[in-house]
């Protein structure tokens, strides 16, 4: 499966966004919950144009995400189901048409272990997640799958971490690399909008200050800023790429 890259795509897909911008030196304790009600993506791209999309999140009785639905195009949505304790499924719809189905499985530590995916063009793929003793993701193996050849390895991405547990590098078989710089003195919990199983959802991590990336002849940087609400939760995330593209995400909470 080939992927087209742009600086905007790198910015938009970064797992952590933000350099800290404190509203004041003192803040009330973080007593508000981390359950996201909605989020908005405001994209200004030098290659893909401008767009603003708001998504509403729905939950089941166990506070698991069951839907992420666009308010501007109700037919664009992500639907989650949980058929077993160690399995969940995601269906992605565009214009109310199913485009991607993914089954994901978790390990004994409740982290994602593997996935199997097929799409509306009859492509199938799978992933295998590898962790170290600290439950840090150290390798992501991607496979293309067919009934004739089975699973064939298409890429492996390796990750390294510093002593604080922050991811500092990623590199894959094609020479694509990313380097992450952090603000060392501030840690925050990041909003969960993906539905992915993550026992560390409430754990605090250092915030990314800059990502430097190289994908073949294509390279650049992205700098990050945050703002916070009265409960010290992330209110906005803004990423500014070296080509001028920006992605701003705004969160509201229950």
PDB file of C-alpha atoms in Angstrom:
ATOM      1  CA  UNK A   1       0.000   0.000   0.000  1.00  0.00           C
ATOM      2  CA  UNK A   2       1.642   3.233  -1.138  1.00  0.00           C
ATOM      3  CA  UNK A   3       1.257   6.404   0.878  1.00  0.00           C
ATOM      4  CA  UNK A   4       1.562   9.960  -0.438  1.00  0.00           C
ATOM      5  CA  UNK A   5       3.417  12.206   1.956  1.00  0.00           C
ATOM      6  CA  UNK A   6       3.334  15.941   2.587  1.00  0.00           C
ATOM      7  CA  UNK A   7       4.512  18.074   5.462  1.00  0.00           C
ATOM      8  CA  UNK A   8       0.841  18.549   6.307  1.00  0.00           C
ATOM      9  CA  UNK A   9       0.348  14.790   6.610  1.00  0.00           C
ATOM     10  CA  UNK A  10       3.332  14.477   8.915  1.00  0.00           C
ATOM     11  CA  UNK A  11       1.976  17.275  11.084  1.00  0.00           C
ATOM     12  CA  UNK A  12      -1.554  15.890  11.120  1.00  0.00           C
ATOM     13  CA  UNK A  13      -0.527  12.360  12.022  1.00  0.00           C
ATOM     14  CA  UNK A  14       1.865  13.199  14.860  1.00  0.00           C
ATOM     15  CA  UNK A  15       0.837  11.314  17.975  1.00  0.00           C
ATOM     16  CA  UNK A  16       1.744  14.145  20.309  1.00  0.00           C
ATOM     17  CA  UNK A  17       1.456  17.836  19.563  1.00  0.00           C
ATOM     18  CA  UNK A  18       2.561  20.841  21.430  1.00  0.00           C
ATOM     19  CA  UNK A  19       4.984  23.150  23.030  1.00  0.00           C
ATOM     20  CA  UNK A  20       3.569  24.474  26.255  1.00  0.00           C
ATOM     21  CA  UNK A  21       2.103  27.921  26.531  1.00  0.00           C
ATOM     22  CA  UNK A  22       0.991  28.421  30.115  1.00  0.00           C
ATOM     23  CA  UNK A  23      -1.874  30.817  30.691  1.00  0.00           C
ATOM     24  CA  UNK A  24      -0.498  31.643  34.126  1.00  0.00           C
ATOM     25  CA  UNK A  25       2.008  30.410  36.668  1.00  0.00           C
ATOM     26  CA  UNK A  26      -0.714  28.923  38.882  1.00  0.00           C
ATOM     27  CA  UNK A  27      -3.540  26.653  37.791  1.00  0.00           C
ATOM     28  CA  UNK A  28      -6.342  24.840  39.584  1.00  0.00           C
ATOM     29  CA  UNK A  29      -5.799  21.119  40.131  1.00  0.00           C
ATOM     30  CA  UNK A  30      -6.708  18.842  37.227  1.00  0.00           C
ATOM     31  CA  UNK A  31     -10.091  17.696  38.579  1.00  0.00           C
ATOM     32  CA  UNK A  32     -11.852  17.652  35.215  1.00  0.00           C
ATOM     33  CA  UNK A  33     -12.174  14.310  33.436  1.00  0.00           C
ATOM     34  CA  UNK A  34     -10.248  13.430  30.295  1.00  0.00           C
ATOM     35  CA  UNK A  35     -13.314  12.214  28.396  1.00  0.00           C
ATOM     36  CA  UNK A  36     -13.401  14.160  25.128  1.00  0.00           C
ATOM     37  CA  UNK A  37     -16.788  15.438  23.949  1.00  0.00           C
ATOM     38  CA  UNK A  38     -15.704  16.900  20.603  1.00  0.00           C
ATOM     39  CA  UNK A  39     -12.684  18.040  18.728  1.00  0.00           C
ATOM     40  CA  UNK A  40     -12.113  20.276  15.736  1.00  0.00           C
ATOM     41  CA  UNK A  41      -9.351  20.064  13.134  1.00  0.00           C
ATOM     42  CA  UNK A  42      -8.451  23.331  11.414  1.00  0.00           C
ATOM     43  CA  UNK A  43      -6.021  22.611   8.589  1.00  0.00           C
ATOM     44  CA  UNK A  44      -4.131  25.158   6.513  1.00  0.00           C
ATOM     45  CA  UNK A  45      -2.102  23.177   3.995  1.00  0.00           C
ATOM     46  CA  UNK A  46       0.238  24.476   1.323  1.00  0.00           C
ATOM     47  CA  UNK A  47      -0.550  21.423  -0.822  1.00  0.00           C
ATOM     48  CA  UNK A  48      -4.018  20.220   0.202  1.00  0.00           C
ATOM     49  CA  UNK A  49      -5.821  23.510   0.835  1.00  0.00           C
ATOM     50  CA  UNK A  50      -7.785  24.626   3.891  1.00  0.00           C
ATOM     51  CA  UNK A  51     -10.471  22.755   5.820  1.00  0.00           C
ATOM     52  CA  UNK A  52     -12.226  22.815   9.180  1.00  0.00           C
ATOM     53  CA  UNK A  53     -13.960  19.701  10.502  1.00  0.00           C
ATOM     54  CA  UNK A  54     -15.594  19.077  13.873  1.00  0.00           C
ATOM     55  CA  UNK A  55     -16.155  15.588  15.271  1.00  0.00           C
ATOM     56  CA  UNK A  56     -18.450  14.484  18.099  1.00  0.00           C
ATOM     57  CA  UNK A  57     -17.482  11.461  20.182  1.00  0.00           C
ATOM     58  CA  UNK A  58     -19.938   8.883  21.521  1.00  0.00           C
ATOM     59  CA  UNK A  59     -19.319   6.396  24.339  1.00  0.00           C
ATOM     60  CA  UNK A  60     -20.812   3.212  25.755  1.00  0.00           C
ATOM     61  CA  UNK A  61     -21.599   2.539  29.415  1.00  0.00           C
ATOM     62  CA  UNK A  62     -17.964   1.616  30.071  1.00  0.00           C
ATOM     63  CA  UNK A  63     -16.757   4.969  28.660  1.00  0.00           C
ATOM     64  CA  UNK A  64     -15.274   3.296  25.603  1.00  0.00           C
ATOM     65  CA  UNK A  65     -15.438   5.286  22.378  1.00  0.00           C
ATOM     66  CA  UNK A  66     -18.092   3.865  20.046  1.00  0.00           C
ATOM     67  CA  UNK A  67     -18.350   6.646  17.472  1.00  0.00           C
ATOM     68  CA  UNK A  68     -16.442   9.612  16.079  1.00  0.00           C
ATOM     69  CA  UNK A  69     -18.766  11.462  13.716  1.00  0.00           C
ATOM     70  CA  UNK A  70     -18.223  14.524  11.555  1.00  0.00           C
ATOM     71  CA  UNK A  71     -20.729  17.306  12.246  1.00  0.00           C
ATOM     72  CA  UNK A  72     -20.250  18.760   8.770  1.00  0.00           C
ATOM     73  CA  UNK A  73     -20.578  15.446   6.910  1.00  0.00           C
ATOM     74  CA  UNK A  74     -22.576  13.019   9.035  1.00  0.00           C
ATOM     75  CA  UNK A  75     -21.812  10.204   6.599  1.00  0.00           C
ATOM     76  CA  UNK A  76     -18.126  10.441   7.542  1.00  0.00           C
ATOM     77  CA  UNK A  77     -17.597   8.525  10.758  1.00  0.00           C
ATOM     78  CA  UNK A  78     -15.622   5.949  12.706  1.00  0.00           C
ATOM     79  CA  UNK A  79     -17.651   3.260  14.495  1.00  0.00           C
ATOM     80  CA  UNK A  80     -16.103   1.095  17.209  1.00  0.00           C
ATOM     81  CA  UNK A  81     -17.330  -2.217  18.616  1.00  0.00           C
ATOM     82  CA  UNK A  82     -15.932  -4.477  21.337  1.00  0.00           C
ATOM     83  CA  UNK A  83     -16.936  -8.099  20.628  1.00  0.00           C
ATOM     84  CA  UNK A  84     -14.495  -9.635  23.133  1.00  0.00           C
ATOM     85  CA  UNK A  85     -12.301  -8.498  26.048  1.00  0.00           C
ATOM     86  CA  UNK A  86      -9.202  -8.822  23.871  1.00  0.00           C
ATOM     87  CA  UNK A  87     -10.680  -7.576  20.592  1.00  0.00           C
ATOM     88  CA  UNK A  88     -12.200  -4.438  19.146  1.00  0.00           C
ATOM     89  CA  UNK A  89     -13.247  -3.476  15.635  1.00  0.00           C
ATOM     90  CA  UNK A  90     -13.297  -0.175  13.715  1.00  0.00           C
ATOM     91  CA  UNK A  91     -15.430   0.604  10.674  1.00  0.00           C
ATOM     92  CA  UNK A  92     -14.584   3.772   8.737  1.00  0.00           C
ATOM     93  CA  UNK A  93     -17.333   5.290   6.607  1.00  0.00           C
ATOM     94  CA  UNK A  94     -17.189   7.983   3.927  1.00  0.00           C
ATOM     95  CA  UNK A  95     -20.534   9.275   2.632  1.00  0.00           C
ATOM     96  CA  UNK A  96     -22.146   6.411   4.594  1.00  0.00           C
ATOM     97  CA  UNK A  97     -20.153   3.868   2.586  1.00  0.00           C
ATOM     98  CA  UNK A  98     -17.874   1.466   4.450  1.00  0.00           C
ATOM     99  CA  UNK A  99     -14.325   2.058   3.222  1.00  0.00           C
ATOM    100  CA  UNK A 100     -12.108   0.336   5.825  1.00  0.00           C
ATOM    101  CA  UNK A 101     -12.720  -2.390   8.399  1.00  0.00           C
ATOM    102  CA  UNK A 102     -10.108  -3.185  11.043  1.00  0.00           C
ATOM    103  CA  UNK A 103     -10.054  -5.915  13.689  1.00  0.00           C
ATOM    104  CA  UNK A 104      -7.561  -5.267  16.488  1.00  0.00           C
ATOM    105  CA  UNK A 105      -6.415  -7.582  19.266  1.00  0.00           C
ATOM    106  CA  UNK A 106      -4.860  -6.725  22.614  1.00  0.00           C
ATOM    107  CA  UNK A 107      -2.204  -8.521  24.637  1.00  0.00           C
ATOM    108  CA  UNK A 108      -2.216  -9.574  28.289  1.00  0.00           C
ATOM    109  CA  UNK A 109      -1.152  -6.060  29.335  1.00  0.00           C
ATOM    110  CA  UNK A 110      -4.168  -4.604  27.452  1.00  0.00           C
ATOM    111  CA  UNK A 111      -2.021  -2.902  24.794  1.00  0.00           C
ATOM    112  CA  UNK A 112      -2.758  -3.389  21.116  1.00  0.00           C
ATOM    113  CA  UNK A 113      -1.006  -6.539  19.862  1.00  0.00           C
ATOM    114  CA  UNK A 114      -2.019  -6.954  16.218  1.00  0.00           C
ATOM    115  CA  UNK A 115      -4.516  -5.850  13.579  1.00  0.00           C
ATOM    116  CA  UNK A 116      -6.078  -7.135  10.396  1.00  0.00           C
ATOM    117  CA  UNK A 117      -7.559  -4.675   7.906  1.00  0.00           C
ATOM    118  CA  UNK A 118      -9.344  -4.747   4.584  1.00  0.00           C
ATOM    119  CA  UNK A 119     -10.739  -1.906   2.499  1.00  0.00           C
ATOM    120  CA  UNK A 120     -13.179  -1.229  -0.316  1.00  0.00           C
ATOM    121  CA  UNK A 121     -10.488  -1.769  -2.963  1.00  0.00           C
ATOM    122  CA  UNK A 122      -9.984  -5.355  -1.738  1.00  0.00           C
ATOM    123  CA  UNK A 123      -6.559  -4.630  -0.254  1.00  0.00           C
ATOM    124  CA  UNK A 124      -5.786  -6.451   2.980  1.00  0.00           C
ATOM    125  CA  UNK A 125      -3.048  -5.728   5.494  1.00  0.00           C
ATOM    126  CA  UNK A 126      -2.037  -6.572   9.020  1.00  0.00           C
ATOM    127  CA  UNK A 127       0.202  -5.219  11.756  1.00  0.00           C
ATOM    128  CA  UNK A 128       2.155  -6.667  14.655  1.00  0.00           C
ATOM    129  CA  UNK A 129       3.157  -4.531  17.657  1.00  0.00           C
ATOM    130  CA  UNK A 130       6.292  -5.403  19.654  1.00  0.00           C
ATOM    131  CA  UNK A 131       6.921  -4.070  23.180  1.00  0.00           C
ATOM    132  CA  UNK A 132       9.777  -4.104  25.660  1.00  0.00           C
ATOM    133  CA  UNK A 133       9.569  -4.958  29.352  1.00  0.00           C
ATOM    134  CA  UNK A 134       8.342  -1.412  30.087  1.00  0.00           C
ATOM    135  CA  UNK A 135       5.408  -1.800  27.675  1.00  0.00           C
ATOM    136  CA  UNK A 136       6.980   0.688  25.268  1.00  0.00           C
ATOM    137  CA  UNK A 137       6.325   0.046  21.595  1.00  0.00           C
ATOM    138  CA  UNK A 138       9.718  -0.818  20.088  1.00  0.00           C
ATOM    139  CA  UNK A 139       8.687  -2.114  16.653  1.00  0.00           C
ATOM    140  CA  UNK A 140       5.674  -1.999  14.371  1.00  0.00           C
ATOM    141  CA  UNK A 141       5.693  -4.648  11.644  1.00  0.00           C
ATOM    142  CA  UNK A 142       3.404  -4.095   8.642  1.00  0.00           C
ATOM    143  CA  UNK A 143       2.309  -6.879   6.309  1.00  0.00           C
ATOM    144  CA  UNK A 144       0.472  -7.021   3.001  1.00  0.00           C
ATOM    145  CA  UNK A 145      -1.873  -9.977   2.912  1.00  0.00           C
ATOM    146  CA  UNK A 146      -3.415 -12.096   0.170  1.00  0.00           C
ATOM    147  CA  UNK A 147      -5.069 -15.520   0.139  1.00  0.00           C
ATOM    148  CA  UNK A 148      -2.454 -16.690  -2.369  1.00  0.00           C
ATOM    149  CA  UNK A 149       0.753 -15.617  -0.619  1.00  0.00           C
ATOM    150  CA  UNK A 150      -0.397 -15.069   2.957  1.00  0.00           C
ATOM    151  CA  UNK A 151       1.260 -12.307   4.951  1.00  0.00           C
ATOM    152  CA  UNK A 152       4.352 -10.667   3.443  1.00  0.00           C
ATOM    153  CA  UNK A 153       6.375  -8.145   5.448  1.00  0.00           C
ATOM    154  CA  UNK A 154       6.136  -4.720   3.798  1.00  0.00           C
ATOM    155  CA  UNK A 155       7.762  -2.497   6.426  1.00  0.00           C
ATOM    156  CA  UNK A 156       9.091  -2.366   9.971  1.00  0.00           C
ATOM    157  CA  UNK A 157       9.262   0.810  12.027  1.00  0.00           C
ATOM    158  CA  UNK A 158      11.546   0.814  15.070  1.00  0.00           C
ATOM    159  CA  UNK A 159      11.264   3.215  18.018  1.00  0.00           C
ATOM    160  CA  UNK A 160      13.683   4.312  20.740  1.00  0.00           C
ATOM    161  CA  UNK A 161      13.049   6.064  24.068  1.00  0.00           C
ATOM    162  CA  UNK A 162      14.905   8.199  26.566  1.00  0.00           C
ATOM    163  CA  UNK A 163      15.191   7.603  30.298  1.00  0.00           C
ATOM    164  CA  UNK A 164      11.917   9.437  30.956  1.00  0.00           C
ATOM    165  CA  UNK A 165      10.008   7.061  28.678  1.00  0.00           C
ATOM    166  CA  UNK A 166       9.558   9.624  25.889  1.00  0.00           C
ATOM    167  CA  UNK A 167       9.793   8.355  22.308  1.00  0.00           C
ATOM    168  CA  UNK A 168      12.799  10.048  20.699  1.00  0.00           C
ATOM    169  CA  UNK A 169      13.285   8.351  17.313  1.00  0.00           C
ATOM    170  CA  UNK A 170      11.455   6.291  14.721  1.00  0.00           C
ATOM    171  CA  UNK A 171      12.959   4.717  11.617  1.00  0.00           C
ATOM    172  CA  UNK A 172      11.715   2.229   9.037  1.00  0.00           C
ATOM    173  CA  UNK A 173      13.096  -0.067   6.351  1.00  0.00           C
ATOM    174  CA  UNK A 174      12.866   2.661   3.684  1.00  0.00           C
ATOM    175  CA  UNK A 175      15.077   5.105   5.555  1.00  0.00           C
ATOM    176  CA  UNK A 176      12.204   7.273   6.764  1.00  0.00           C
ATOM    177  CA  UNK A 177      13.094   8.830  10.119  1.00  0.00           C
ATOM    178  CA  UNK A 178      11.611  11.068  12.785  1.00  0.00           C
ATOM    179  CA  UNK A 179      13.284  12.693  15.779  1.00  0.00           C
ATOM    180  CA  UNK A 180      11.256  14.057  18.703  1.00  0.00           C
ATOM    181  CA  UNK A 181      12.326  16.896  21.007  1.00  0.00           C
ATOM    182  CA  UNK A 182      10.443  17.533  24.252  1.00  0.00           C
ATOM    183  CA  UNK A 183       9.894  20.157  26.882  1.00  0.00           C
ATOM    184  CA  UNK A 184      11.631  18.495  29.850  1.00  0.00           C
ATOM    185  CA  UNK A 185       9.851  20.206  32.733  1.00  0.00           C
ATOM    186  CA  UNK A 186       6.147  19.709  31.986  1.00  0.00           C
ATOM    187  CA  UNK A 187       4.059  16.551  31.639  1.00  0.00           C
ATOM    188  CA  UNK A 188       0.449  16.177  30.559  1.00  0.00           C
ATOM    189  CA  UNK A 189      -2.120  13.529  29.758  1.00  0.00           C
ATOM    190  CA  UNK A 190      -3.074  13.608  26.090  1.00  0.00           C
ATOM    191  CA  UNK A 191      -6.710  13.449  24.922  1.00  0.00           C
ATOM    192  CA  UNK A 192      -7.866  10.099  23.575  1.00  0.00           C
ATOM    193  CA  UNK A 193      -9.800  10.488  20.334  1.00  0.00           C
ATOM    194  CA  UNK A 194      -8.648   7.361  18.502  1.00  0.00           C
ATOM    195  CA  UNK A 195     -10.431   4.666  20.493  1.00  0.00           C
ATOM    196  CA  UNK A 196      -7.205   2.658  20.579  1.00  0.00           C
ATOM    197  CA  UNK A 197      -6.695   0.625  23.755  1.00  0.00           C
ATOM    198  CA  UNK A 198      -4.153   2.369  25.968  1.00  0.00           C
ATOM    199  CA  UNK A 199      -3.760   1.587  29.663  1.00  0.00           C
ATOM    200  CA  UNK A 200      -1.610   4.741  29.907  1.00  0.00           C
ATOM    201  CA  UNK A 201      -4.480   7.018  28.903  1.00  0.00           C
ATOM    202  CA  UNK A 202      -4.293   8.961  32.179  1.00  0.00           C
ATOM    203  CA  UNK A 203      -0.501   8.809  32.483  1.00  0.00           C
ATOM    204  CA  UNK A 204       1.358  12.072  31.998  1.00  0.00           C
ATOM    205  CA  UNK A 205       4.133  12.455  29.459  1.00  0.00           C
ATOM    206  CA  UNK A 206       6.429  15.252  28.367  1.00  0.00           C
ATOM    207  CA  UNK A 207       5.031  17.313  25.532  1.00  0.00           C
ATOM    208  CA  UNK A 208       6.648  17.320  22.116  1.00  0.00           C
ATOM    209  CA  UNK A 209       8.430  20.545  21.230  1.00  0.00           C
ATOM    210  CA  UNK A 210       9.580  19.698  17.703  1.00  0.00           C
ATOM    211  CA  UNK A 211       9.566  16.808  15.261  1.00  0.00           C
ATOM    212  CA  UNK A 212      12.268  16.627  12.614  1.00  0.00           C
ATOM    213  CA  UNK A 213      11.530  14.168   9.829  1.00  0.00           C
ATOM    214  CA  UNK A 214      12.998  12.816   6.624  1.00  0.00           C
ATOM    215  CA  UNK A 215      11.192  10.679   4.059  1.00  0.00           C
ATOM    216  CA  UNK A 216      13.647  10.074   1.249  1.00  0.00           C
ATOM    217  CA  UNK A 217      14.308  13.430  -0.399  1.00  0.00           C
ATOM    218  CA  UNK A 218      11.411  14.987   1.509  1.00  0.00           C
ATOM    219  CA  UNK A 219      12.279  16.454   4.908  1.00  0.00           C
ATOM    220  CA  UNK A 220      11.219  19.172   7.283  1.00  0.00           C
ATOM    221  CA  UNK A 221      10.269  20.075  10.816  1.00  0.00           C
ATOM    222  CA  UNK A 222       7.106  20.755  12.783  1.00  0.00           C
ATOM    223  CA  UNK A 223       6.907  22.943  15.894  1.00  0.00           C
ATOM    224  CA  UNK A 224       4.129  22.583  18.445  1.00  0.00           C
ATOM    225  CA  UNK A 225       2.202  24.810  20.847  1.00  0.00           C
ATOM    226  CA  UNK A 226      -0.537  24.078  23.373  1.00  0.00           C
ATOM    227  CA  UNK A 227      -3.131  25.982  25.342  1.00  0.00           C
ATOM    228  CA  UNK A 228      -4.956  24.608  28.392  1.00  0.00           C
ATOM    229  CA  UNK A 229      -8.364  24.889  30.009  1.00  0.00           C
ATOM    230  CA  UNK A 230      -9.156  25.699  33.661  1.00  0.00           C
ATOM    231  CA  UNK A 231      -8.647  22.057  34.651  1.00  0.00           C
ATOM    232  CA  UNK A 232      -5.171  21.947  33.105  1.00  0.00           C
ATOM    233  CA  UNK A 233      -6.390  19.795  30.230  1.00  0.00           C
ATOM    234  CA  UNK A 234      -5.187  20.327  26.690  1.00  0.00           C
ATOM    235  CA  UNK A 235      -7.593  22.764  25.026  1.00  0.00           C
ATOM    236  CA  UNK A 236      -5.779  23.328  21.737  1.00  0.00           C
ATOM    237  CA  UNK A 237      -2.842  21.801  19.921  1.00  0.00           C
ATOM    238  CA  UNK A 238      -1.163  23.661  17.090  1.00  0.00           C
ATOM    239  CA  UNK A 239       1.494  22.288  14.770  1.00  0.00           C
ATOM    240  CA  UNK A 240       3.348  24.554  12.345  1.00  0.00           C
ATOM    241  CA  UNK A 241       5.401  22.823   9.661  1.00  0.00           C
ATOM    242  CA  UNK A 242       8.482  24.221   8.009  1.00  0.00           C
ATOM    243  CA  UNK A 243       6.562  24.755   4.758  1.00  0.00           C
ATOM    244  CA  UNK A 244       3.986  26.938   6.544  1.00  0.00           C
ATOM    245  CA  UNK A 245       1.250  24.318   6.813  1.00  0.00           C
ATOM    246  CA  UNK A 246      -0.593  24.276  10.139  1.00  0.00           C
ATOM    247  CA  UNK A 247      -2.935  21.925  11.967  1.00  0.00           C
ATOM    248  CA  UNK A 248      -4.867  23.194  14.985  1.00  0.00           C
ATOM    249  CA  UNK A 249      -6.952  20.798  17.091  1.00  0.00           C
ATOM    250  CA  UNK A 250      -9.448  22.104  19.645  1.00  0.00           C
ATOM    251  CA  UNK A 251     -10.878  19.832  22.350  1.00  0.00           C
ATOM    252  CA  UNK A 252     -13.984  20.062  24.516  1.00  0.00           C
ATOM    253  CA  UNK A 253     -14.611  17.699  27.421  1.00  0.00           C
ATOM    254  CA  UNK A 254     -17.545  16.266  29.341  1.00  0.00           C
TER     255      UNK A 254
END
